[in-house]
Amino acid sequence: MSPGRVDDVFAALGDPGRRSLVEAVAGRGSATATELAAELPVTRQAVAKQLATLAEAGLLRATRAGRETRYEVTPAPLEEAVAWMVEVGARWDDRLAALGRSLQQRRS
Amino acid sequence: MSPGRVDDVFAALGDPGRRSLVEAVAGRGSATATELAAELPVTRQAVAKQLATLAEAGLLRATRAGRETRYEVTPAPLEEAVAWMVEVGARWDDRLAALGRSLQQRRS
DNA sequence: GTACCATGCAACCAATTGGTTGCGTATCAC
DNA sequence: GTGATACGCAACCAATTGGTTGCATGGTAC
């Protein structure tokens, strides 16, 4: 399990603004910085920065098409983060433990 | 799904130091601030602060016994965070989608 | 009661960071 | 070509935050 990667994922998801950005992108399927900024009380540059952070953490993938760059969700890192949580919490929680087995089974 | 709660959980897990603290506590079963600080290059107060943050996010539970306060992991918030991730990523990833069903099934 | 842990609280510091403005560049429409 | 659009980059700012030192408090052991 890539160690540093999970760190970045949690750090990226740590900011509420970035979390809602991920939700927004997920809801639209894909989105650009200006699109998202249009409906938010922040600047396009602010959104662009956050998107860059999320992309660097591997949560989003940027694709430049002509003059616009579209972002979409990349679920793989989420799965790693889930794995971390399951691993930590499994001993105290039966549901998480079961979930862990379920996850492991579906891998590979 | 408690909304503010998940925010706190991700924010708490966002710091690498706090993440490793959670791991340490999970590994020991329970631990005190001084115990943890003894093996870290930081002050006891620093650790205590982080533990407080984690406890406030619901990830740890503090129990004062005599002159020492022991912390242990509380997996419930982890489960909520997992639910959030699954919900966001499910559309793009079959494994996460399956995991989501698995999670929902075990809830009640 | 006395010496010794283990904490809690407060003030203070340096580094990080989310956000802004300003400007330069590339692409699309006409 | 010309204007409008979508970006990217850099400098700068204020707020947050992880960490420290110092001190006061409350159990433990004897």
PDB file of C-alpha atoms (C1' of nucleotides) in Angstrom:
ATOM      1  CA  MET A   1       0.000   0.000   0.000  1.00  0.00           C
ATOM      2  CA  SER A   2       1.702   3.208  -1.151  1.00  0.00           C
ATOM      3  CA  PRO A   3       2.445   5.009   2.095  1.00  0.00           C
ATOM      4  CA  GLY A   4       3.063   8.579   1.060  1.00  0.00           C
ATOM      5  CA  ARG A   5       0.103   8.498  -1.239  1.00  0.00           C
ATOM      6  CA  VAL A   6      -2.410   7.927   1.499  1.00  0.00           C
ATOM      7  CA  ASP A   7      -0.900  10.825   3.382  1.00  0.00           C
ATOM      8  CA  ASP A   8      -1.535  13.135   0.479  1.00  0.00           C
ATOM      9  CA  VAL A   9      -5.060  11.865   0.041  1.00  0.00           C
ATOM     10  CA  PHE A  10      -6.038  12.565   3.624  1.00  0.00           C
ATOM     11  CA  ALA A  11      -4.303  15.905   3.609  1.00  0.00           C
ATOM     12  CA  ALA A  12      -6.134  16.847   0.414  1.00  0.00           C
ATOM     13  CA  LEU A  13      -9.484  15.725   1.767  1.00  0.00           C
ATOM     14  CA  GLY A  14      -8.753  17.495   5.027  1.00  0.00           C
ATOM     15  CA  ASP A  15      -9.876  20.843   3.712  1.00  0.00           C
ATOM     16  CA  PRO A  16     -13.677  21.258   3.613  1.00  0.00           C
ATOM     17  CA  GLY A  17     -13.466  23.397   0.502  1.00  0.00           C
ATOM     18  CA  ARG A  18     -11.527  20.745  -1.350  1.00  0.00           C
ATOM     19  CA  ARG A  19     -13.933  18.069  -0.153  1.00  0.00           C
ATOM     20  CA  SER A  20     -16.877  19.953  -1.615  1.00  0.00           C
ATOM     21  CA  LEU A  21     -14.902  20.478  -4.795  1.00  0.00           C
ATOM     22  CA  VAL A  22     -14.469  16.735  -5.131  1.00  0.00           C
ATOM     23  CA  GLU A  23     -18.192  16.346  -4.570  1.00  0.00           C
ATOM     24  CA  ALA A  24     -18.932  18.983  -7.180  1.00  0.00           C
ATOM     25  CA  VAL A  25     -16.675  17.367  -9.752  1.00  0.00           C
ATOM     26  CA  ALA A  26     -18.127  13.966  -8.943  1.00  0.00           C
ATOM     27  CA  GLY A  27     -21.638  15.317  -9.342  1.00  0.00           C
ATOM     28  CA  ARG A  28     -20.948  16.855 -12.737  1.00  0.00           C
ATOM     29  CA  GLY A  29     -18.849  14.009 -14.057  1.00  0.00           C
ATOM     30  CA  SER A  30     -16.227  16.510 -15.045  1.00  0.00           C
ATOM     31  CA  ALA A  31     -15.665  20.210 -14.586  1.00  0.00           C
ATOM     32  CA  THR A  32     -13.248  23.074 -15.205  1.00  0.00           C
ATOM     33  CA  ALA A  33     -11.903  25.582 -12.709  1.00  0.00           C
ATOM     34  CA  THR A  34     -13.940  28.456 -14.113  1.00  0.00           C
ATOM     35  CA  GLU A  35     -17.111  26.389 -14.143  1.00  0.00           C
ATOM     36  CA  LEU A  36     -16.745  25.549 -10.473  1.00  0.00           C
ATOM     37  CA  ALA A  37     -15.622  29.016  -9.473  1.00  0.00           C
ATOM     38  CA  ALA A  38     -18.717  30.503 -11.097  1.00  0.00           C
ATOM     39  CA  GLU A  39     -20.894  29.003  -8.381  1.00  0.00           C
ATOM     40  CA  LEU A  40     -18.584  29.692  -5.493  1.00  0.00           C
ATOM     41  CA  PRO A  41     -17.696  32.821  -3.518  1.00  0.00           C
ATOM     42  CA  VAL A  42     -14.038  32.430  -4.395  1.00  0.00           C
ATOM     43  CA  THR A  43     -11.752  33.285  -7.266  1.00  0.00           C
ATOM     44  CA  ARG A  44     -11.015  31.027 -10.178  1.00  0.00           C
ATOM     45  CA  GLN A  45      -7.368  30.973  -9.165  1.00  0.00           C
ATOM     46  CA  ALA A  46      -8.262  29.735  -5.708  1.00  0.00           C
ATOM     47  CA  VAL A  47     -10.276  26.895  -7.208  1.00  0.00           C
ATOM     48  CA  ALA A  48      -7.494  26.145  -9.671  1.00  0.00           C
ATOM     49  CA  LYS A  49      -5.016  25.860  -6.815  1.00  0.00           C
ATOM     50  CA  GLN A  50      -7.217  23.457  -4.924  1.00  0.00           C
ATOM     51  CA  LEU A  51      -7.856  21.390  -8.024  1.00  0.00           C
ATOM     52  CA  ALA A  52      -4.109  21.229  -8.562  1.00  0.00           C
ATOM     53  CA  THR A  53      -3.632  19.975  -5.004  1.00  0.00           C
ATOM     54  CA  LEU A  54      -6.309  17.349  -5.478  1.00  0.00           C
ATOM     55  CA  ALA A  55      -4.791  16.286  -8.772  1.00  0.00           C
ATOM     56  CA  GLU A  56      -1.378  16.015  -7.166  1.00  0.00           C
ATOM     57  CA  ALA A  57      -2.850  13.758  -4.499  1.00  0.00           C
ATOM     58  CA  GLY A  58      -4.178  11.603  -7.318  1.00  0.00           C
ATOM     59  CA  LEU A  59      -7.820  12.244  -6.534  1.00  0.00           C
ATOM     60  CA  LEU A  60      -8.492  14.090  -9.765  1.00  0.00           C
ATOM     61  CA  ARG A  61      -7.123  13.766 -13.249  1.00  0.00           C
ATOM     62  CA  ALA A  62      -6.636  16.815 -15.429  1.00  0.00           C
ATOM     63  CA  THR A  63      -7.189  16.673 -19.155  1.00  0.00           C
ATOM     64  CA  ARG A  64      -6.515  19.681 -21.308  1.00  0.00           C
ATOM     65  CA  ALA A  65      -8.813  19.945 -24.303  1.00  0.00           C
ATOM     66  CA  GLY A  66      -8.214  23.014 -26.395  1.00  0.00           C
ATOM     67  CA  ARG A  67      -8.300  26.045 -24.165  1.00  0.00           C
ATOM     68  CA  GLU A  68      -9.964  24.377 -21.226  1.00  0.00           C
ATOM     69  CA  THR A  69      -8.748  21.821 -18.695  1.00  0.00           C
ATOM     70  CA  ARG A  70     -11.347  19.418 -17.417  1.00  0.00           C
ATOM     71  CA  TYR A  71     -11.007  17.514 -14.167  1.00  0.00           C
ATOM     72  CA  GLU A  72     -12.588  14.212 -13.239  1.00  0.00           C
ATOM     73  CA  VAL A  73     -12.503  11.961 -10.215  1.00  0.00           C
ATOM     74  CA  THR A  74      -9.955   9.167  -9.918  1.00  0.00           C
ATOM     75  CA  PRO A  75     -11.269   6.678  -7.365  1.00  0.00           C
ATOM     76  CA  ALA A  76      -8.141   4.563  -6.886  1.00  0.00           C
ATOM     77  CA  PRO A  77      -6.631   6.692  -4.090  1.00  0.00           C
ATOM     78  CA  LEU A  78      -9.961   6.669  -2.309  1.00  0.00           C
ATOM     79  CA  GLU A  79      -9.751   2.930  -2.206  1.00  0.00           C
ATOM     80  CA  GLU A  80      -6.318   3.081  -0.605  1.00  0.00           C
ATOM     81  CA  ALA A  81      -7.543   5.513   2.010  1.00  0.00           C
ATOM     82  CA  VAL A  82     -10.470   3.244   2.732  1.00  0.00           C
ATOM     83  CA  ALA A  83      -8.042   0.383   3.170  1.00  0.00           C
ATOM     84  CA  TRP A  84      -6.068   2.378   5.729  1.00  0.00           C
ATOM     85  CA  MET A  85      -9.162   3.208   7.741  1.00  0.00           C
ATOM     86  CA  VAL A  86     -10.376  -0.340   7.679  1.00  0.00           C
ATOM     87  CA  GLU A  87      -7.023  -1.600   8.821  1.00  0.00           C
ATOM     88  CA  VAL A  88      -6.879   0.758  11.774  1.00  0.00           C
ATOM     89  CA  GLY A  89     -10.442   0.366  12.884  1.00  0.00           C
ATOM     90  CA  ALA A  90     -10.966  -3.314  12.217  1.00  0.00           C
ATOM     91  CA  ARG A  91     -10.026  -4.502  15.679  1.00  0.00           C
ATOM     92  CA  TRP A  92     -12.672  -2.459  17.414  1.00  0.00           C
ATOM     93  CA  ASP A  93     -15.481  -2.722  14.988  1.00  0.00           C
ATOM     94  CA  ASP A  94     -16.954  -5.871  13.522  1.00  0.00           C
ATOM     95  CA  ARG A  95     -18.560  -4.092  10.619  1.00  0.00           C
ATOM     96  CA  LEU A  96     -15.262  -2.533   9.594  1.00  0.00           C
ATOM     97  CA  ALA A  97     -13.543  -5.879   9.960  1.00  0.00           C
ATOM     98  CA  ALA A  98     -16.082  -7.504   7.697  1.00  0.00           C
ATOM     99  CA  LEU A  99     -15.674  -4.627   5.286  1.00  0.00           C
ATOM    100  CA  GLY A 100     -11.958  -5.255   5.297  1.00  0.00           C
ATOM    101  CA  ARG A 101     -12.389  -8.868   4.296  1.00  0.00           C
ATOM    102  CA  SER A 102     -14.789  -7.749   1.621  1.00  0.00           C
ATOM    103  CA  LEU A 103     -12.242  -5.275   0.291  1.00  0.00           C
ATOM    104  CA  GLN A 104      -9.390  -7.732   0.295  1.00  0.00           C
ATOM    105  CA  GLN A 105     -11.491 -10.255  -1.524  1.00  0.00           C
ATOM    106  CA  ARG A 106     -12.247  -7.828  -4.331  1.00  0.00           C
ATOM    107  CA  ARG A 107      -8.636  -6.818  -4.814  1.00  0.00           C
ATOM    108  CA  SER A 108      -6.004  -8.277  -7.102  1.00  0.00           C
TER     109      SER A 108
ATOM    110  CA  MET B   1     -24.797  10.827   7.482  1.00  0.00           C
ATOM    111  CA  SER B   2     -23.631  13.433  10.009  1.00  0.00           C
ATOM    112  CA  PRO B   3     -22.196  16.127   7.764  1.00  0.00           C
ATOM    113  CA  GLY B   4     -20.000  18.193  10.060  1.00  0.00           C
ATOM    114  CA  ARG B   5     -18.618  15.092  11.642  1.00  0.00           C
ATOM    115  CA  VAL B   6     -17.076  13.759   8.474  1.00  0.00           C
ATOM    116  CA  ASP B   7     -15.462  17.132   7.922  1.00  0.00           C
ATOM    117  CA  ASP B   8     -13.766  16.942  11.294  1.00  0.00           C
ATOM    118  CA  VAL B   9     -12.649  13.386  10.700  1.00  0.00           C
ATOM    119  CA  PHE B  10     -10.922  14.195   7.439  1.00  0.00           C
ATOM    120  CA  ALA B  11      -9.412  17.351   8.843  1.00  0.00           C
ATOM    121  CA  ALA B  12      -8.079  15.393  11.822  1.00  0.00           C
ATOM    122  CA  LEU B  13      -6.679  12.649   9.639  1.00  0.00           C
ATOM    123  CA  GLY B  14      -5.226  15.252   7.312  1.00  0.00           C
ATOM    124  CA  ASP B  15      -2.152  15.759   9.458  1.00  0.00           C
ATOM    125  CA  PRO B  16       0.481  13.018   9.064  1.00  0.00           C
ATOM    126  CA  GLY B  17       1.495  13.345  12.681  1.00  0.00           C
ATOM    127  CA  ARG B  18      -2.047  12.778  13.850  1.00  0.00           C
ATOM    128  CA  ARG B  19      -2.441   9.855  11.485  1.00  0.00           C
ATOM    129  CA  SER B  20       0.578   8.128  12.983  1.00  0.00           C
ATOM    130  CA  LEU B  21      -0.762   8.899  16.446  1.00  0.00           C
ATOM    131  CA  VAL B  22      -3.964   7.078  15.586  1.00  0.00           C
ATOM    132  CA  GLU B  23      -1.887   4.187  14.332  1.00  0.00           C
ATOM    133  CA  ALA B  24       0.168   4.186  17.510  1.00  0.00           C
ATOM    134  CA  VAL B  25      -2.893   4.197  19.730  1.00  0.00           C
ATOM    135  CA  ALA B  26      -4.487   1.486  17.622  1.00  0.00           C
ATOM    136  CA  GLY B  27      -1.357  -0.605  17.867  1.00  0.00           C
ATOM    137  CA  ARG B  28      -1.162  -0.354  21.639  1.00  0.00           C
ATOM    138  CA  GLY B  29      -4.842  -0.716  22.285  1.00  0.00           C
ATOM    139  CA  SER B  30      -4.699   2.359  24.454  1.00  0.00           C
ATOM    140  CA  ALA B  31      -2.114   4.957  25.336  1.00  0.00           C
ATOM    141  CA  THR B  32      -1.491   8.167  27.245  1.00  0.00           C
ATOM    142  CA  ALA B  33       0.021  11.388  25.968  1.00  0.00           C
ATOM    143  CA  THR B  34       3.256  10.929  27.894  1.00  0.00           C
ATOM    144  CA  GLU B  35       3.610   7.353  26.719  1.00  0.00           C
ATOM    145  CA  LEU B  36       3.337   8.379  23.091  1.00  0.00           C
ATOM    146  CA  ALA B  37       5.489  11.458  23.476  1.00  0.00           C
ATOM    147  CA  ALA B  38       8.269   9.331  24.987  1.00  0.00           C
ATOM    148  CA  GLU B  39       8.891   7.735  21.594  1.00  0.00           C
ATOM    149  CA  LEU B  40       8.478  10.842  19.530  1.00  0.00           C
ATOM    150  CA  PRO B  41      10.691  13.848  18.842  1.00  0.00           C
ATOM    151  CA  VAL B  42       7.997  16.212  20.109  1.00  0.00           C
ATOM    152  CA  THR B  43       6.798  17.504  23.438  1.00  0.00           C
ATOM    153  CA  ARG B  44       4.127  15.879  25.540  1.00  0.00           C
ATOM    154  CA  GLN B  45       2.010  18.994  25.189  1.00  0.00           C
ATOM    155  CA  ALA B  46       2.164  18.773  21.423  1.00  0.00           C
ATOM    156  CA  VAL B  47       0.949  15.177  21.549  1.00  0.00           C
ATOM    157  CA  ALA B  48      -1.738  16.102  24.044  1.00  0.00           C
ATOM    158  CA  LYS B  49      -2.998  18.808  21.715  1.00  0.00           C
ATOM    159  CA  GLN B  50      -3.202  16.421  18.791  1.00  0.00           C
ATOM    160  CA  LEU B  51      -4.920  13.782  20.880  1.00  0.00           C
ATOM    161  CA  ALA B  52      -7.439  16.404  21.945  1.00  0.00           C
ATOM    162  CA  THR B  53      -8.091  17.265  18.305  1.00  0.00           C
ATOM    163  CA  LEU B  54      -8.557  13.607  17.437  1.00  0.00           C
ATOM    164  CA  ALA B  55     -10.859  13.107  20.402  1.00  0.00           C
ATOM    165  CA  GLU B  56     -12.901  16.135  19.369  1.00  0.00           C
ATOM    166  CA  ALA B  57     -13.292  14.638  15.922  1.00  0.00           C
ATOM    167  CA  GLY B  58     -14.617  11.517  17.602  1.00  0.00           C
ATOM    168  CA  LEU B  59     -11.753   9.318  16.481  1.00  0.00           C
ATOM    169  CA  LEU B  60     -10.443   8.733  19.984  1.00  0.00           C
ATOM    170  CA  ARG B  61     -12.117   8.466  23.339  1.00  0.00           C
ATOM    171  CA  ALA B  62     -10.418   9.785  26.457  1.00  0.00           C
ATOM    172  CA  THR B  63     -10.838   8.047  29.793  1.00  0.00           C
ATOM    173  CA  ARG B  64      -9.295   9.520  32.883  1.00  0.00           C
ATOM    174  CA  ALA B  65      -8.192   6.903  35.388  1.00  0.00           C
ATOM    175  CA  GLY B  66      -6.562   8.328  38.443  1.00  0.00           C
ATOM    176  CA  ARG B  67      -3.813  10.661  37.396  1.00  0.00           C
ATOM    177  CA  GLU B  68      -3.545   9.451  33.830  1.00  0.00           C
ATOM    178  CA  THR B  69      -5.823   9.819  30.814  1.00  0.00           C
ATOM    179  CA  ARG B  70      -5.843   6.929  28.414  1.00  0.00           C
ATOM    180  CA  TYR B  71      -6.971   7.214  24.801  1.00  0.00           C
ATOM    181  CA  GLU B  72      -8.386   4.504  22.600  1.00  0.00           C
ATOM    182  CA  VAL B  73      -9.686   4.343  19.046  1.00  0.00           C
ATOM    183  CA  THR B  74     -13.356   4.870  18.266  1.00  0.00           C
ATOM    184  CA  PRO B  75     -14.067   3.349  14.852  1.00  0.00           C
ATOM    185  CA  ALA B  76     -17.538   4.782  14.242  1.00  0.00           C
ATOM    186  CA  PRO B  77     -16.359   8.023  12.585  1.00  0.00           C
ATOM    187  CA  LEU B  78     -14.032   6.009  10.383  1.00  0.00           C
ATOM    188  CA  GLU B  79     -17.027   4.170   9.090  1.00  0.00           C
ATOM    189  CA  GLU B  80     -18.762   7.431   8.216  1.00  0.00           C
ATOM    190  CA  ALA B  81     -15.705   8.662   6.386  1.00  0.00           C
ATOM    191  CA  VAL B  82     -15.534   5.407   4.475  1.00  0.00           C
ATOM    192  CA  ALA B  83     -19.162   5.868   3.535  1.00  0.00           C
ATOM    193  CA  TRP B  84     -18.402   9.313   2.129  1.00  0.00           C
ATOM    194  CA  MET B  85     -15.531   8.033   0.025  1.00  0.00           C
ATOM    195  CA  VAL B  86     -17.545   5.145  -1.282  1.00  0.00           C
ATOM    196  CA  GLU B  87     -20.395   7.424  -2.224  1.00  0.00           C
ATOM    197  CA  VAL B  88     -18.181   9.790  -4.155  1.00  0.00           C
ATOM    198  CA  GLY B  89     -16.134   7.181  -5.931  1.00  0.00           C
ATOM    199  CA  ALA B  90     -18.757   4.571  -6.592  1.00  0.00           C
ATOM    200  CA  ARG B  91     -19.706   5.836 -10.048  1.00  0.00           C
ATOM    201  CA  TRP B  92     -16.237   5.469 -11.432  1.00  0.00           C
ATOM    202  CA  ASP B  93     -15.089   2.334  -9.786  1.00  0.00           C
ATOM    203  CA  ASP B  94     -16.859  -0.993  -9.671  1.00  0.00           C
ATOM    204  CA  ARG B  95     -14.942  -2.217  -6.675  1.00  0.00           C
ATOM    205  CA  LEU B  96     -15.923   0.816  -4.650  1.00  0.00           C
ATOM    206  CA  ALA B  97     -19.499   0.416  -5.772  1.00  0.00           C
ATOM    207  CA  ALA B  98     -19.523  -3.178  -4.620  1.00  0.00           C
ATOM    208  CA  LEU B  99     -17.918  -2.095  -1.386  1.00  0.00           C
ATOM    209  CA  GLY B 100     -20.685   0.438  -0.945  1.00  0.00           C
ATOM    210  CA  ARG B 101     -23.344  -2.224  -1.224  1.00  0.00           C
ATOM    211  CA  SER B 102     -21.387  -4.327   1.186  1.00  0.00           C
ATOM    212  CA  LEU B 103     -21.277  -1.488   3.679  1.00  0.00           C
ATOM    213  CA  GLN B 104     -24.942  -0.675   3.355  1.00  0.00           C
ATOM    214  CA  GLN B 105     -25.839  -4.289   3.820  1.00  0.00           C
ATOM    215  CA  ARG B 106     -23.975  -4.479   7.116  1.00  0.00           C
ATOM    216  CA  ARG B 107     -25.606  -1.353   8.454  1.00  0.00           C
ATOM    217  CA  SER B 108     -28.978  -1.212  10.059  1.00  0.00           C
TER     218      SER B 108
ATOM    219  C1'  DG C   1       2.997  15.482  54.702  1.00  0.00           C
ATOM    220  C1'  DT C   2       6.422  15.252  51.169  1.00  0.00           C
ATOM    221  C1'  DA C   3       8.347  14.191  46.951  1.00  0.00           C
ATOM    222  C1'  DC C   4       6.949  12.678  42.473  1.00  0.00           C
ATOM    223  C1'  DC C   5       4.395  11.724  38.533  1.00  0.00           C
ATOM    224  C1'  DA C   6       0.789  12.807  34.765  1.00  0.00           C
ATOM    225  C1'  DT C   7      -2.037  16.491  33.209  1.00  0.00           C
ATOM    226  C1'  DG C   8      -4.198  20.857  31.911  1.00  0.00           C
ATOM    227  C1'  DC C   9      -3.955  25.588  30.610  1.00  0.00           C
ATOM    228  C1'  DA C  10      -2.016  29.875  28.604  1.00  0.00           C
ATOM    229  C1'  DA C  11       1.047  32.683  26.071  1.00  0.00           C
ATOM    230  C1'  DC C  12       3.908  32.961  22.399  1.00  0.00           C
ATOM    231  C1'  DC C  13       6.387  31.667  17.652  1.00  0.00           C
ATOM    232  C1'  DA C  14       7.433  30.230  13.137  1.00  0.00           C
ATOM    233  C1'  DA C  15       5.723  27.886   9.230  1.00  0.00           C
ATOM    234  C1'  DT C  16       2.029  26.590   6.413  1.00  0.00           C
ATOM    235  C1'  DT C  17      -1.751  27.711   3.640  1.00  0.00           C
ATOM    236  C1'  DG C  18      -6.062  29.275   1.498  1.00  0.00           C
ATOM    237  C1'  DG C  19      -7.090  33.316  -0.842  1.00  0.00           C
ATOM    238  C1'  DT C  20      -6.358  37.578  -3.581  1.00  0.00           C
ATOM    239  C1'  DT C  21      -4.703  40.696  -7.333  1.00  0.00           C
ATOM    240  C1'  DG C  22      -2.079  41.352 -11.478  1.00  0.00           C
ATOM    241  C1'  DC C  23      -0.169  39.948 -15.648  1.00  0.00           C
ATOM    242  C1'  DG C  24       1.245  37.094 -19.586  1.00  0.00           C
ATOM    243  C1'  DT C  25      -0.116  33.351 -22.925  1.00  0.00           C
ATOM    244  C1'  DA C  26      -2.758  30.309 -25.786  1.00  0.00           C
ATOM    245  C1'  DT C  27      -7.135  29.124 -27.999  1.00  0.00           C
ATOM    246  C1'  DC C  28     -11.764  29.898 -30.089  1.00  0.00           C
ATOM    247  C1'  DA C  29     -15.266  32.749 -32.740  1.00  0.00           C
ATOM    248  C1'  DC C  30     -16.040  36.021 -36.197  1.00  0.00           C
TER     249       DC C  30
ATOM    250  C1'  DG D   1      -6.477  40.021 -37.486  1.00  0.00           C
ATOM    251  C1'  DT D   2      -9.320  41.245 -33.388  1.00  0.00           C
ATOM    252  C1'  DG D   3     -11.733  40.615 -29.326  1.00  0.00           C
ATOM    253  C1'  DA D   4     -13.189  37.501 -25.907  1.00  0.00           C
ATOM    254  C1'  DT D   5     -12.309  33.366 -23.243  1.00  0.00           C
ATOM    255  C1'  DA D   6      -9.720  29.939 -20.324  1.00  0.00           C
ATOM    256  C1'  DC D   7      -5.484  29.223 -18.267  1.00  0.00           C
ATOM    257  C1'  DG D   8      -1.021  29.367 -15.765  1.00  0.00           C
ATOM    258  C1'  DC D   9       2.331  31.743 -12.962  1.00  0.00           C
ATOM    259  C1'  DA D  10       4.106  34.887  -9.380  1.00  0.00           C
ATOM    260  C1'  DA D  11       3.927  37.976  -5.597  1.00  0.00           C
ATOM    261  C1'  DC D  12       1.775  39.125  -1.643  1.00  0.00           C
ATOM    262  C1'  DC D  13      -1.499  38.773   2.754  1.00  0.00           C
ATOM    263  C1'  DA D  14      -4.008  37.318   6.652  1.00  0.00           C
ATOM    264  C1'  DA D  15      -5.412  33.449   9.241  1.00  0.00           C
ATOM    265  C1'  DT D  16      -4.594  28.961  10.808  1.00  0.00           C
ATOM    266  C1'  DT D  17      -1.839  25.746  13.132  1.00  0.00           C
ATOM    267  C1'  DG D  18       1.647  22.579  14.908  1.00  0.00           C
ATOM    268  C1'  DG D  19       5.001  23.219  18.249  1.00  0.00           C
ATOM    269  C1'  DT D  20       7.402  25.185  22.355  1.00  0.00           C
ATOM    270  C1'  DT D  21       8.154  26.968  27.146  1.00  0.00           C
ATOM    271  C1'  DG D  22       6.355  27.959  31.693  1.00  0.00           C
ATOM    272  C1'  DC D  23       3.447  27.219  35.387  1.00  0.00           C
ATOM    273  C1'  DA D  24      -0.418  25.559  38.158  1.00  0.00           C
ATOM    274  C1'  DT D  25      -3.229  21.415  39.648  1.00  0.00           C
ATOM    275  C1'  DG D  26      -4.294  16.911  41.230  1.00  0.00           C
ATOM    276  C1'  DG D  27      -3.450  12.051  42.106  1.00  0.00           C
ATOM    277  C1'  DT D  28       0.345   8.285  44.049  1.00  0.00           C
ATOM    278  C1'  DA D  29       3.681   6.373  46.785  1.00  0.00           C
ATOM    279  C1'  DC D  30       5.987   6.192  50.949  1.00  0.00           C
TER     280       DC D  30
END
